[in-house]
Short mmCIF file of C-alpha atoms in Angstrom, two decimals:
data_model
loop_
_atom_site.label_atom_id
_atom_site.label_comp_id
_atom_site.label_asym_id
_atom_site.label_seq_id
_atom_site.Cartn_x
_atom_site.Cartn_y
_atom_site.Cartn_z
CA GLN A 1 -15.69 9.31 5.76
CA VAL A 2 -13.03 6.52 5.60
CA GLN A 3 -9.85 7.55 7.18
CA LEU A 4 -6.53 5.70 6.31
CA VAL A 5 -3.39 6.35 8.22
CA GLU A 6 0.09 4.97 7.23
CA SER A 7 2.88 4.52 9.49
CA GLY A 8 6.26 2.58 9.49
CA GLY A 9 8.32 4.68 7.02
CA GLY A 10 11.80 5.81 7.60
CA LEU A 11 15.43 5.76 6.40
CA VAL A 12 17.06 2.44 5.82
CA GLN A 13 20.17 0.98 4.16
CA ALA A 14 20.01 -0.71 0.87
CA GLY A 15 19.30 -4.39 1.49
CA GLY A 16 17.29 -3.61 4.70
CA SER A 17 13.68 -4.03 5.59
CA LEU A 18 10.63 -1.99 6.74
CA ARG A 19 7.21 -2.94 7.65
CA LEU A 20 4.42 -0.26 6.61
CA SER A 21 1.07 -0.25 8.38
CA CYS A 22 -2.24 1.29 7.39
CA ALA A 23 -4.97 1.71 9.99
CA ALA A 24 -8.53 2.28 8.76
CA SER A 25 -11.40 3.82 10.51
CA GLY A 26 -14.77 5.52 9.88
CA ARG A 27 -16.95 3.66 7.28
CA PHE A 28 -14.23 1.07 6.87
CA LEU A 29 -15.45 -0.39 10.15
CA ASN A 30 -18.84 -1.14 8.43
CA ASP A 31 -17.85 -2.13 4.83
CA VAL A 32 -15.29 -4.46 3.37
CA TYR A 33 -12.83 -3.02 0.84
CA PHE A 34 -10.06 -4.30 -1.35
CA MET A 35 -6.82 -2.39 -0.51
CA GLY A 36 -3.61 -1.36 -2.07
CA TRP A 37 -0.41 0.34 -1.76
CA PHE A 38 1.00 3.01 -4.17
CA ARG A 39 4.12 5.01 -4.10
CA GLN A 40 5.29 8.25 -5.58
CA ALA A 41 8.80 9.64 -6.11
CA PRO A 42 9.54 13.34 -6.57
CA GLU A 43 8.37 14.54 -10.06
CA ALA A 44 7.13 11.09 -10.96
CA GLU A 45 3.55 9.63 -11.38
CA ARG A 46 1.94 7.68 -8.55
CA GLU A 47 2.94 4.01 -9.07
CA PHE A 48 0.96 0.70 -8.04
CA VAL A 49 3.00 -1.37 -5.65
CA ALA A 50 0.66 -4.02 -4.35
CA ALA A 51 -3.02 -4.86 -3.75
CA ILE A 52 -5.04 -7.35 -1.69
CA SER A 53 -8.66 -8.60 -1.89
CA ALA A 54 -11.18 -7.89 0.90
CA SER A 55 -10.75 -11.30 2.53
CA GLY A 56 -6.87 -11.32 2.03
CA GLY A 57 -7.25 -14.35 -0.13
CA ARG A 58 -5.64 -12.78 -3.27
CA THR A 59 -2.67 -10.49 -3.75
CA TYR A 60 -1.22 -8.65 -6.61
CA TYR A 61 2.24 -6.97 -7.04
CA THR A 62 3.99 -4.94 -9.64
CA ASP A 63 6.90 -6.71 -11.28
CA SER A 64 9.59 -4.56 -9.66
CA VAL A 65 8.69 -5.68 -6.10
CA THR A 66 7.61 -9.30 -6.67
CA GLY A 67 9.53 -11.47 -4.40
CA ARG A 68 10.73 -8.68 -2.12
CA PHE A 69 7.44 -7.19 -0.73
CA THR A 70 4.35 -8.93 0.93
CA ILE A 71 1.10 -7.34 1.39
CA SER A 72 -1.23 -8.56 4.07
CA ARG A 73 -4.28 -7.49 6.12
CA ASP A 74 -5.78 -8.25 9.50
CA ASN A 75 -9.46 -7.28 9.17
CA ALA A 76 -10.02 -7.93 12.92
CA LYS A 77 -7.61 -4.88 13.53
CA ASN A 78 -8.70 -3.00 10.52
CA THR A 79 -5.14 -2.85 9.52
CA MET A 80 -3.14 -3.50 6.21
CA TYR A 81 0.57 -4.18 6.03
CA LEU A 82 3.42 -3.91 3.47
CA GLN A 83 6.50 -6.00 4.43
CA MET A 84 9.34 -4.64 2.36
CA ASN A 85 12.60 -6.60 2.21
CA SER A 86 15.72 -6.33 0.23
CA LEU A 87 14.99 -2.63 -0.22
CA LYS A 88 16.83 -0.75 -3.12
CA PRO A 89 17.44 2.94 -3.55
CA GLU A 90 14.87 2.96 -6.30
CA ASP A 91 12.14 1.96 -3.74
CA THR A 92 12.61 5.56 -2.21
CA ALA A 93 9.28 7.37 -2.44
CA VAL A 94 6.24 8.46 -0.53
CA TYR A 95 4.00 5.29 0.07
CA TYR A 96 0.28 5.62 0.10
CA CYS A 97 -2.42 3.28 1.50
CA ALA A 98 -5.63 3.20 -0.48
CA ALA A 99 -9.02 1.41 -0.27
CA GLY A 100 -11.71 0.82 -3.00
CA SER A 101 -15.22 -0.67 -3.27
CA ASN A 102 -14.32 -3.21 -6.12
CA SER A 103 -11.26 -4.89 -7.49
CA ASN A 104 -11.77 -4.39 -11.24
CA SER A 105 -8.97 -1.82 -11.53
CA TYR A 106 -6.72 -2.82 -8.48
CA ALA A 107 -3.50 -1.59 -10.33
CA SER A 108 -4.88 1.85 -11.20
CA THR A 109 -5.51 4.86 -8.92
CA ARG A 110 -9.01 4.84 -10.50
CA GLY A 111 -9.88 1.73 -8.57
CA TYR A 112 -9.56 3.41 -5.23
CA ASP A 113 -11.95 5.75 -3.34
CA TYR A 114 -9.90 6.51 -0.24
CA TRP A 115 -6.28 7.54 0.48
CA GLY A 116 -4.08 7.95 3.41
CA GLN A 117 -1.70 10.87 3.82
CA GLY A 118 1.43 9.01 2.78
CA THR A 119 4.63 7.92 4.57
CA GLN A 120 8.18 8.60 3.46
CA VAL A 121 10.43 5.66 2.70
CA THR A 122 14.05 6.44 1.82
CA VAL A 123 16.60 3.92 1.02
CA SER A 124 20.34 4.87 1.07
CA SER A 125 22.98 3.28 -1.14
#
């Protein structure tokens, strides 16, 4: 009922930057959600990256990306972004956009109800 579509992934050199986008449609047009980004490397568990409140007033980051990544949203465009700077090879993963009805578990996959299909980010050394 809520559709999330990521874009902006690709192959970049270590130290480079990428900007991921997540476009929302369906029920998202009628309801307000907190949103987040997760990533998953091959044979690894899905990992929390960043989250943002419904209004965009509060943001949260996992320690490994703090100071390098910035999460933001433009509710008028129903779009969320993840600006990734100073990328490292260990950032290589499939990145997923997610949306949830409350923010009690913003760093857990259980806090989210809807997920995008994922976009591949590969950082070469």
